[in-house]
Coordinates of C-alpha atoms in Angstrom, one line a residue:
M114 CA -47.3 72.4 -17.5
K115 CA -50.4 73.9 -19.1
R116 CA -52.4 70.8 -18.9
F117 CA -51.5 70.5 -15.2
N118 CA -52.7 74.0 -14.5
L119 CA -55.9 73.2 -16.4
L120 CA -56.4 70.1 -14.4
L121 CA -55.8 72.0 -11.1
C122 CA -58.2 74.8 -12.0
S123 CA -60.8 72.3 -13.0
L124 CA -60.3 70.5 -9.7
L125 CA -60.7 73.7 -7.6
V126 CA -63.8 74.8 -9.5
C127 CA -65.2 71.3 -9.0
L128 CA -64.5 71.3 -5.3
F129 CA -66.2 74.5 -4.5
S130 CA -69.2 74.1 -6.9
V131 CA -70.5 70.7 -6.1
P132 CA -74.1 71.3 -5.0
G133 CA -74.8 70.2 -1.4
L134 CA -71.1 69.4 -0.7
A135 CA -70.9 72.0 2.0
Q136 CA -74.0 70.6 3.6
A137 CA -72.7 67.1 3.4
A138 CA -69.6 68.3 5.3
S139 CA -71.5 69.7 8.2
N140 CA -70.4 66.8 10.5
A141 CA -66.8 68.0 10.1
L142 CA -67.2 70.0 13.3
Q143 CA -66.5 66.8 15.2
L144 CA -62.9 67.1 16.6
E145 CA -62.5 63.3 16.7
G146 CA -64.4 60.3 15.4
G147 CA -67.2 60.0 12.9
F148 CA -67.0 59.8 9.1
K149 CA -66.9 63.3 7.5
L150 CA -68.4 63.0 4.0
G151 CA -67.4 66.4 2.6
P152 CA -63.7 66.2 3.5
A153 CA -63.7 62.6 2.3
I154 CA -65.1 63.6 -1.1
L155 CA -62.4 66.3 -1.4
M156 CA -59.7 63.9 -0.5
I157 CA -60.8 61.3 -3.0
I158 CA -60.9 63.9 -5.8
I159 CA -57.4 65.1 -5.0
I160 CA -56.0 61.6 -4.8
C161 CA -57.6 60.7 -8.1
L162 CA -55.9 63.8 -9.6
F163 CA -52.5 62.6 -8.2
I164 CA -53.0 59.1 -9.7
A165 CA -54.1 60.6 -13.1
V166 CA -51.0 62.8 -13.2
G167 CA -48.9 59.8 -12.3
L168 CA -50.4 57.7 -15.1
M169 CA -49.8 60.6 -17.6
N170 CA -46.2 60.8 -16.6
R171 CA -45.3 57.3 -15.6
A172 CA -41.6 56.4 -15.7
S173 CA -40.6 54.5 -18.8
D174 CA -36.9 53.9 -17.9
T175 CA -34.5 54.2 -15.1
S176 CA -33.6 57.8 -15.9
D177 CA -37.3 58.8 -15.5
Y178 CA -37.6 56.8 -12.3
Y179 CA -34.4 58.1 -10.6
A180 CA -34.1 61.7 -12.0
A181 CA -37.2 62.6 -13.9
G182 CA -35.3 62.4 -17.2
R183 CA -33.4 65.6 -16.1
S184 CA -36.3 67.6 -17.7
I185 CA -37.8 69.7 -15.0
S186 CA -37.7 73.5 -15.3
R187 CA -36.2 75.9 -12.6
V188 CA -39.6 77.1 -11.3
G189 CA -41.1 73.6 -11.6
S190 CA -38.2 72.1 -9.7
G191 CA -38.5 74.9 -7.1
M192 CA -42.2 74.1 -6.6
A193 CA -41.3 70.4 -6.4
I194 CA -38.5 71.2 -3.8
A195 CA -41.0 73.2 -1.7
S196 CA -43.7 70.5 -2.0
N197 CA -41.2 67.8 -1.3
W198 CA -40.1 69.8 1.7
M199 CA -43.5 70.9 3.0
S200 CA -44.2 67.5 4.6
A201 CA -46.6 66.6 7.3
A202 CA -43.8 67.8 9.6
S203 CA -44.0 71.3 8.1
F204 CA -47.8 71.4 7.5
L205 CA -48.8 69.8 10.8
G206 CA -45.7 69.3 13.0
M207 CA -44.3 72.8 13.0
A208 CA -47.4 74.4 14.3
A209 CA -47.7 71.5 16.8
I210 CA -44.3 72.1 18.2
M211 CA -44.8 75.9 18.5
Y212 CA -48.3 75.3 20.0
G213 CA -46.7 73.1 22.7
S214 CA -43.4 74.9 23.2
G215 CA -43.9 78.5 22.1
Y216 CA -40.8 80.3 21.1
D217 CA -38.6 77.2 21.3
G218 CA -40.5 75.7 18.4
L219 CA -39.1 78.4 16.1
A220 CA -35.8 76.4 16.1
Y221 CA -37.5 74.2 13.5
V222 CA -38.3 77.2 11.2
V223 CA -34.8 78.7 11.5
G224 CA -33.0 75.3 11.2
W225 CA -34.9 74.0 8.2
T226 CA -34.7 77.3 6.3
G227 CA -31.1 77.7 7.1
G228 CA -30.4 74.3 5.7
Y229 CA -31.6 75.4 2.3
V230 CA -29.4 78.5 2.5
L231 CA -26.5 76.1 3.1
L232 CA -27.5 74.1 0.1
L233 CA -27.8 77.2 -2.1
V234 CA -24.4 78.7 -1.1
L235 CA -22.3 75.5 -0.8
M236 CA -23.7 72.5 -2.6
A237 CA -26.6 72.7 -5.1
S238 CA -24.9 73.5 -8.4
Q239 CA -21.8 71.6 -7.4
I240 CA -23.8 68.4 -6.9
R241 CA -25.5 68.8 -10.2
R242 CA -22.2 69.4 -12.0
F243 CA -20.9 66.1 -10.6
G244 CA -23.7 64.5 -12.6
K245 CA -25.0 61.4 -10.8
Y246 CA -28.4 60.0 -9.9
T247 CA -28.2 59.5 -6.1
A248 CA -26.3 60.6 -3.0
P249 CA -24.5 57.2 -2.7
D250 CA -23.6 57.5 -6.4
F251 CA -21.7 60.8 -5.7
I252 CA -20.0 59.4 -2.6
G253 CA -19.0 56.1 -4.3
D254 CA -17.3 57.9 -7.2
R255 CA -15.9 60.8 -5.3
Y256 CA -14.2 58.6 -2.8
Y257 CA -13.5 55.8 -5.3
S258 CA -15.0 53.2 -2.9
T259 CA -17.6 50.5 -3.4
T260 CA -17.7 50.0 0.4
L261 CA -18.6 53.7 0.9
R262 CA -21.2 53.5 -1.8
A263 CA -22.9 50.5 -0.2
S264 CA -22.6 52.0 3.3
T265 CA -24.2 55.3 2.4
A266 CA -26.9 53.5 0.3
I267 CA -27.9 51.6 3.5
L268 CA -27.7 54.9 5.5
G269 CA -29.7 56.7 2.9
I270 CA -32.4 54.0 3.1
F271 CA -32.4 54.3 6.9
V272 CA -32.6 58.1 6.9
S273 CA -35.5 58.0 4.4
F274 CA -37.1 55.3 6.6
C275 CA -36.9 57.5 9.8
Y276 CA -38.2 60.5 7.9
C277 CA -41.1 58.5 6.4
V278 CA -42.2 57.3 9.8
G279 CA -43.2 60.9 10.8
Q280 CA -44.9 61.4 7.5
F281 CA -47.0 58.2 7.7
G282 CA -48.0 59.3 11.2
G283 CA -49.3 62.6 9.8
I284 CA -51.1 60.9 6.9
G285 CA -52.6 58.5 9.4
L286 CA -53.9 61.3 11.6
M287 CA -55.6 63.0 8.7
F288 CA -57.2 59.8 7.4
K289 CA -58.3 59.1 10.9
W290 CA -59.9 62.6 11.2
I291 CA -61.6 62.3 7.8
L292 CA -62.7 58.7 7.8
G293 CA -63.3 58.3 11.5
V294 CA -61.5 55.0 11.6
D295 CA -58.9 53.6 14.0
Y296 CA -55.4 55.2 13.7
N297 CA -53.8 51.9 12.6
W298 CA -56.3 51.4 9.8
A299 CA -55.9 55.0 8.8
V300 CA -52.1 54.5 8.4
I301 CA -52.7 51.3 6.4
I302 CA -55.2 53.0 4.0
G303 CA -53.0 56.1 3.5
S304 CA -49.9 54.1 3.0
S305 CA -51.5 51.9 0.4
V306 CA -52.7 54.9 -1.6
V307 CA -49.4 56.7 -1.7
L308 CA -47.6 53.5 -2.5
I309 CA -49.8 52.8 -5.5
Y310 CA -49.2 56.1 -7.2
T311 CA -45.5 56.1 -6.4
L312 CA -45.1 52.7 -8.0
I313 CA -47.0 53.9 -11.1
S314 CA -45.2 57.2 -11.6
G315 CA -41.6 57.0 -10.3
M316 CA -39.6 60.2 -10.0
L317 CA -41.0 61.8 -13.2
G318 CA -44.6 61.5 -12.2
V319 CA -43.8 62.2 -8.6
T320 CA -42.1 65.5 -9.5
K321 CA -45.0 66.5 -11.8
N322 CA -47.4 65.7 -9.0
M323 CA -45.3 67.8 -6.5
Q324 CA -45.9 70.9 -8.6
I325 CA -49.7 70.4 -8.3
Q326 CA -49.4 69.4 -4.6
Y327 CA -47.6 72.6 -3.8
V328 CA -50.5 74.7 -5.1
I329 CA -53.0 72.7 -3.2
I330 CA -50.9 72.8 0.0
I331 CA -50.3 76.6 0.0
I332 CA -53.9 77.5 -0.9
S333 CA -55.5 75.2 1.6
F334 CA -53.1 76.5 4.3
I335 CA -53.6 80.2 3.8
I336 CA -57.3 80.5 3.2
P337 CA -58.3 79.5 6.8
E338 CA -55.8 82.0 8.1
V339 CA -57.4 84.8 6.1
I340 CA -60.8 83.8 7.4
L341 CA -59.7 83.5 11.1
T342 CA -57.9 86.9 11.1
Y343 CA -60.8 88.6 9.5
K344 CA -63.3 87.0 11.8
F345 CA -61.4 87.9 15.0
D346 CA -60.4 91.5 14.0
Y347 CA -56.8 91.0 13.3
F348 CA -54.9 92.2 10.2
W349 CA -56.3 89.9 7.6
L350 CA -55.0 91.2 4.2
V351 CA -51.6 89.6 5.1
P352 CA -52.7 87.3 7.9
Q353 CA -49.1 86.5 8.9
I354 CA -48.7 90.1 10.1
G355 CA -51.7 89.6 12.4
Y356 CA -49.7 86.9 14.1
G357 CA -47.8 89.5 16.3
Q358 CA -51.1 90.9 17.7
V359 CA -52.4 87.3 18.5
V360 CA -49.1 86.6 20.4
T361 CA -49.5 89.9 22.3
D362 CA -53.0 88.8 23.4
I363 CA -51.6 85.4 24.5
V364 CA -48.8 87.1 26.5
N365 CA -51.2 89.7 28.1
G366 CA -54.2 87.4 28.5
I367 CA -57.7 87.9 27.2
P368 CA -60.5 89.0 29.6
V369 CA -63.9 87.4 29.7
G370 CA -66.2 88.7 27.0
D371 CA -63.5 89.3 24.4
M372 CA -63.5 85.7 23.2
A373 CA -66.2 83.0 22.7
N374 CA -66.0 79.4 21.6
V375 CA -67.7 77.9 18.6
F376 CA -70.9 77.6 20.6
N377 CA -70.8 81.3 21.5
Q378 CA -69.9 80.6 25.2
P379 CA -67.5 83.4 26.5
Y380 CA -64.2 82.5 28.2
A381 CA -60.9 84.1 29.2
I382 CA -57.3 83.1 28.9
L383 CA -54.7 83.8 31.5
P384 CA -51.5 85.7 30.7
S385 CA -48.8 83.4 29.2
P386 CA -45.6 85.4 28.8
E387 CA -43.5 82.2 28.4
F388 CA -45.2 81.6 25.0
A389 CA -43.1 84.4 23.5
M390 CA -40.0 84.2 25.8
P391 CA -37.0 82.4 24.5
W392 CA -35.6 79.8 26.8
D393 CA -38.0 80.6 29.6
P394 CA -37.3 78.3 32.6
S395 CA -40.9 77.3 32.7
T396 CA -40.6 75.6 29.3
G397 CA -37.7 73.4 30.5
K398 CA -35.7 74.3 27.4
T399 CA -32.2 75.9 27.4
F400 CA -30.3 78.1 25.1
F401 CA -27.9 75.2 24.3
Q402 CA -30.8 73.0 23.3
W403 CA -32.3 75.7 21.0
M404 CA -28.9 76.2 19.2
A405 CA -28.1 72.5 19.0
L406 CA -31.4 71.7 17.5
T407 CA -31.2 74.6 15.0
F408 CA -27.6 73.5 13.9
S409 CA -28.6 69.9 13.6
L410 CA -31.6 70.7 11.4
M411 CA -29.4 72.9 9.2
V412 CA -26.7 70.3 8.5
G413 CA -29.3 67.6 8.4
T414 CA -31.2 69.4 5.6
A415 CA -28.1 69.6 3.5
G416 CA -27.5 65.8 4.0
L417 CA -30.9 64.4 3.3
P418 CA -30.8 62.0 0.3
H419 CA -34.3 62.9 -1.0
V420 CA -33.4 66.6 -0.9
I421 CA -30.1 66.1 -2.6
S422 CA -31.7 64.1 -5.4
R423 CA -33.9 67.1 -6.3
F424 CA -30.8 68.7 -7.9
Y425 CA -30.4 65.9 -10.4
V426 CA -33.8 66.5 -12.1
V427 CA -32.9 69.8 -13.7
P428 CA -31.1 70.0 -17.1
K429 CA -28.1 72.2 -16.0
A430 CA -26.0 73.1 -13.0
N431 CA -27.2 76.7 -13.0
D432 CA -30.8 75.5 -12.9
A433 CA -30.0 73.6 -9.7
R434 CA -29.0 76.8 -7.9
W435 CA -32.0 78.7 -9.2
S436 CA -34.3 75.9 -8.3
V437 CA -33.2 76.3 -4.7
V438 CA -33.9 80.0 -4.8
W439 CA -37.4 79.3 -6.1
G440 CA -37.8 76.5 -3.6
L441 CA -36.8 78.9 -0.7
F442 CA -39.4 81.4 -1.9
F443 CA -42.2 78.9 -2.0
I444 CA -41.2 77.3 1.3
C445 CA -41.1 80.8 2.9
L446 CA -44.9 81.3 2.2
L447 CA -45.8 78.3 4.4
Y448 CA -43.2 78.8 7.1
W449 CA -44.3 82.4 7.5
S450 CA -47.8 81.2 8.0
A451 CA -47.4 78.2 10.3
P452 CA -46.8 80.2 13.6
L453 CA -50.3 81.8 13.2
Y454 CA -52.0 78.4 13.6
S455 CA -50.0 77.7 16.8
A456 CA -51.0 81.1 18.2
F457 CA -54.7 80.8 17.3
G458 CA -54.6 77.2 18.5
K459 CA -53.3 78.4 21.9
V460 CA -56.2 80.9 22.2
F461 CA -59.0 78.6 21.0
S462 CA -57.9 75.5 22.9
S463 CA -58.1 77.5 26.2
A464 CA -61.9 77.2 26.0
P465 CA -63.3 75.0 28.8
G466 CA -64.6 71.5 28.1
L467 CA -62.3 70.7 25.1
G468 CA -60.1 68.2 27.0
K469 CA -56.6 67.3 25.8
L470 CA -56.1 67.9 22.0
S471 CA -53.6 66.1 19.8
K472 CA -50.8 68.6 19.1
D473 CA -50.1 67.1 15.7
A474 CA -53.6 67.9 14.6
I475 CA -53.8 71.4 16.0
V476 CA -53.8 73.0 12.5
V477 CA -57.1 71.3 11.7
Y478 CA -58.5 71.7 15.2
T479 CA -57.7 75.5 15.1
A480 CA -59.8 75.9 11.9
Q481 CA -62.6 73.9 13.5
L482 CA -62.6 75.7 16.8
G483 CA -62.5 79.1 14.9
D484 CA -65.8 78.0 13.3
V485 CA -64.4 78.1 9.8
N486 CA -66.7 76.6 7.1
P487 CA -66.5 72.8 7.3
L488 CA -65.7 72.5 3.6
V489 CA -62.7 74.8 4.0
V490 CA -61.6 72.7 7.0
G491 CA -61.9 69.6 4.9
F492 CA -59.8 71.3 2.2
L493 CA -57.2 72.1 4.8
A494 CA -57.1 68.4 5.9
A495 CA -56.8 67.4 2.2
G496 CA -53.9 69.8 2.0
A497 CA -52.2 68.0 4.9
V498 CA -52.7 64.7 3.2
S499 CA -51.1 66.3 0.0
A500 CA -48.1 67.5 2.1
G501 CA -47.6 64.0 3.5
F502 CA -48.0 62.4 0.1
S503 CA -45.5 64.7 -1.7
T504 CA -42.8 64.0 0.8
V505 CA -43.4 60.3 1.2
S506 CA -43.4 59.7 -2.5
G507 CA -40.0 61.5 -2.8
L508 CA -38.6 59.6 0.1
L509 CA -39.8 56.2 -1.3
V510 CA -38.3 57.0 -4.6
A511 CA -35.0 58.1 -3.0
G512 CA -34.9 54.9 -0.8
A513 CA -35.8 52.7 -3.7
S514 CA -33.2 54.3 -5.9
A515 CA -30.5 53.7 -3.3
F516 CA -31.6 50.0 -3.0
S517 CA -31.9 49.4 -6.8
H518 CA -29.2 51.6 -8.3
D519 CA -26.6 51.8 -5.6
L520 CA -26.8 48.5 -3.9
Y521 CA -28.2 46.1 -6.4
H522 CA -26.9 47.4 -9.7
K523 CA -23.6 48.9 -8.6
V524 CA -22.6 46.3 -5.9
I525 CA -24.6 43.1 -6.2
N526 CA -25.4 42.7 -9.9
P527 CA -23.5 45.2 -12.2
Q528 CA -24.9 43.3 -15.3
A529 CA -28.5 43.9 -14.3
S530 CA -30.7 45.2 -17.2
A531 CA -32.7 48.4 -17.0
A532 CA -35.9 46.3 -16.7
T533 CA -34.4 44.4 -13.7
Q534 CA -33.3 47.6 -12.0
M535 CA -36.9 49.0 -12.4
L536 CA -38.3 45.8 -10.9
M537 CA -35.8 46.0 -8.0
A538 CA -36.7 49.7 -7.4
R539 CA -40.4 48.8 -7.2
I540 CA -39.7 45.9 -4.8
G541 CA -37.6 48.3 -2.7
T542 CA -40.4 50.8 -2.6
I543 CA -42.9 48.2 -1.4
L544 CA -40.6 46.8 1.3
M545 CA -39.8 50.3 2.6
A546 CA -43.5 51.4 2.6
V547 CA -44.6 48.3 4.5
G548 CA -41.8 48.7 7.1
V549 CA -42.5 52.4 7.6
A550 CA -46.2 51.8 8.1
L551 CA -45.5 49.2 10.8
V552 CA -43.2 51.5 12.7
A553 CA -45.6 54.5 12.3
M554 CA -48.2 52.5 14.2
L555 CA -46.0 52.5 17.3
K556 CA -46.4 56.3 17.8
L557 CA -42.8 56.8 19.0
G558 CA -43.1 60.6 19.2
L559 CA -44.5 63.9 17.7
I560 CA -44.2 64.1 13.9
A561 CA -41.6 66.9 13.9
Q562 CA -39.5 65.1 16.6
L563 CA -39.5 61.8 14.6
V564 CA -38.4 63.7 11.5
A565 CA -35.7 65.5 13.6
V566 CA -34.0 62.1 14.2
A567 CA -33.6 61.7 10.4
F568 CA -32.0 65.1 10.2
S569 CA -29.5 64.4 13.0
L570 CA -28.6 61.1 11.4
A571 CA -28.1 62.7 7.9
G572 CA -26.1 65.6 9.5
C573 CA -23.7 63.2 11.2
T574 CA -23.1 60.9 8.3
I575 CA -23.9 62.1 4.8
F576 CA -23.5 65.9 5.1
P577 CA -19.7 65.7 6.1
L578 CA -19.0 63.5 3.1
F579 CA -20.7 65.9 0.7
F580 CA -19.2 69.0 2.3
L581 CA -15.6 67.8 2.3
G582 CA -16.1 65.9 -0.9
I583 CA -17.0 69.1 -2.8
W584 CA -14.7 71.6 -1.1
W585 CA -11.6 69.8 0.0
S586 CA -10.1 67.6 -2.6
R587 CA -7.5 66.3 -0.1
S588 CA -10.3 64.3 1.6
N589 CA -9.6 60.7 0.6
R590 CA -11.2 57.3 0.9
E591 CA -9.7 56.4 4.3
G592 CA -10.6 59.8 5.8
A593 CA -14.2 59.4 4.5
M594 CA -14.5 56.0 6.1
A595 CA -13.2 57.1 9.4
G596 CA -15.4 60.2 9.4
L597 CA -18.5 58.1 8.5
A598 CA -17.7 55.6 11.2
T599 CA -17.5 58.4 13.8
G600 CA -20.9 59.8 12.7
V601 CA -22.5 56.3 12.8
I602 CA -21.2 55.6 16.3
I603 CA -22.5 59.0 17.6
S604 CA -25.9 58.2 15.9
L605 CA -26.1 54.7 17.3
I606 CA -25.5 55.9 20.9
A607 CA -28.2 58.5 20.7
I608 CA -30.8 56.3 19.0
T609 CA -30.1 53.4 21.3
Y610 CA -30.7 55.5 24.4
F611 CA -33.8 57.0 22.7
V612 CA -35.4 53.6 21.9
A613 CA -34.5 52.2 25.3
D614 CA -36.1 55.1 27.0
K615 CA -39.3 54.6 24.9
F616 CA -39.6 51.0 26.0
G617 CA -38.9 51.9 29.7
A618 CA -35.3 50.6 30.0
N619 CA -32.8 52.5 32.2
L620 CA -29.3 52.6 30.7
P621 CA -26.3 54.0 32.5
M622 CA -25.8 57.8 32.2
G623 CA -29.3 58.1 30.7
D624 CA -29.8 61.7 31.8
F625 CA -26.4 62.8 30.6
I626 CA -26.9 61.2 27.1
G627 CA -30.5 62.3 27.0
Y628 CA -29.4 66.0 27.3
W629 CA -26.1 66.2 25.4
L630 CA -26.9 63.5 22.7
N631 CA -30.7 64.0 22.5
P632 CA -32.1 62.2 19.4
W633 CA -33.5 65.5 18.0
Y634 CA -30.1 67.3 17.9
F635 CA -27.1 64.9 18.3
A636 CA -25.7 66.2 15.1
W637 CA -24.5 69.3 17.0
I638 CA -21.4 67.3 18.0
G639 CA -21.6 64.4 15.5
A640 CA -21.2 66.5 12.4
P641 CA -18.1 68.5 13.6
L642 CA -16.5 65.4 15.0
A643 CA -17.0 63.5 11.7
I644 CA -15.5 66.3 9.7
L645 CA -12.5 66.6 12.1
V646 CA -11.8 62.9 12.0
N647 CA -12.1 62.9 8.2
V648 CA -9.5 65.7 7.9
L649 CA -7.0 64.1 10.4
V650 CA -7.2 60.6 8.9
S651 CA -7.0 61.9 5.3
K652 CA -3.7 63.6 6.1
M653 CA -2.3 60.3 7.4
F654 CA -2.9 58.4 4.1
K655 CA -2.2 58.7 0.4
D656 CA -3.7 61.7 -1.4
T657 CA -6.8 61.6 -3.6
P658 CA -6.1 60.3 -7.1
D659 CA -5.2 63.1 -9.6
D660 CA -8.0 62.3 -12.0
I661 CA -10.6 62.9 -9.3
K662 CA -8.9 66.1 -8.1
R663 CA -8.8 67.3 -11.7
F664 CA -12.5 66.4 -12.2
L665 CA -13.4 68.4 -9.1
A666 CA -11.4 71.4 -10.2
V667 CA -12.6 71.5 -13.8
Q668 CA -16.1 70.0 -13.9
V669 CA -17.4 70.8 -10.4
H670 CA -15.8 74.2 -9.7
G671 CA -15.3 75.4 -13.3
A672 CA -11.5 75.9 -13.2
R673 CA -9.8 76.0 -16.6
G674 CA -8.0 72.6 -17.3

């Protein structure tokens, strides 16, 4: 870890001491278009650092590729959890949602944080005690079923795929902002870079990189907030506290003369009480939608394969629980800070003549419109790229592990050598990255919304299997299959209507399905139904084998044999 700290310190000193770099970054004030030299140099240095760390910690065998050799410390794993979690959806999307929806966007903060509390209390140490590499590994052994192993492996790949689409979109936006190239080319360039270093390093190098990425992400996110709160006379020592006063100003309005744009032109903003009012009719959102979204994000978090795989990289079960505690602490720092960008973005974007701004890039635009030093804005954009990279690499490894380990090795070719498994993992990584990049170019929705689909899907399918598999030994193979089928059917209905609507097709009962089985929160009904069906069907068939019940009691829950 010392050499990583040394590398990171050297990087930061280098970034802020290169003569002329700030001047070279002067064209960063452009909101859209144009090559920005300073931010580009920052991004290249950071990406070179990631690749160097990946080469220093490249995976030498399947244990390194799938589970980082089970050698990551509690704090290191906590930083990796936070980095893995603080994706483009957290870094860019959360502020974007709150900027556009006000209070309703807080459902993402509450739901995602609550999901980790669920993991901490109910699942983290138990998953590690079970001692497998992947989520399908757990399900296949717990429910003594190759069919379930293969089914959840395919589901895991699909969930990771949906999650990746939003991340690639965020990476594309930042590459577009920095390089001034077309969005599609930006997605292709960003995808190629993250693919190369994921292939080189596997889970071991990816986890080591995540620790560095966390530091870059959190520093780049908070520095502009300190500058903005200081500059506009809000409480700057802890800028997150200044958020309350900014929201008050938005609600009450700001008169002419109290605010000026980056060109020192005065302007006013009208009172916007709906920004801080929960479920205000003017937002078009309801109490049910807020609660359904929050619940779906919580159970989805506890069912995401790349999140669950984080608990396999630590040496012991107790380390898994502590790694969640550290992860929650590190995540809290960013989640506490994100609303401030949405509030400042609301104020600054009210200036006349700006036109329609991309919500997903509002974090960077806010720093620009607040006249923050272009070099700092470039570092913020590099932090956003780091956030996307950290999550995408974890998702690619999780998807590739499901393909190589759970489908190819466990189902198709059990005699496959370790070298063949590694080859298949890398092939799976490439196929997934190419497919995600193609879908990301379609721009199907906001980053956070696209990611929410993955959460609902995981919440309906994988979460019920883990929850009952750990805490109810009576849940058997037949019940698990029936519950999984229920979750898949609910998911298919919601996603089919979502895709049809995006392409302009009108299906029967479209409004009803769009409200009650919305793609962002259909797990509100899918998860409870899957659990209920699992319980009912399990009681109708033969009990779980005794050796599995004994293993759960002794190994997973620590009962005396």
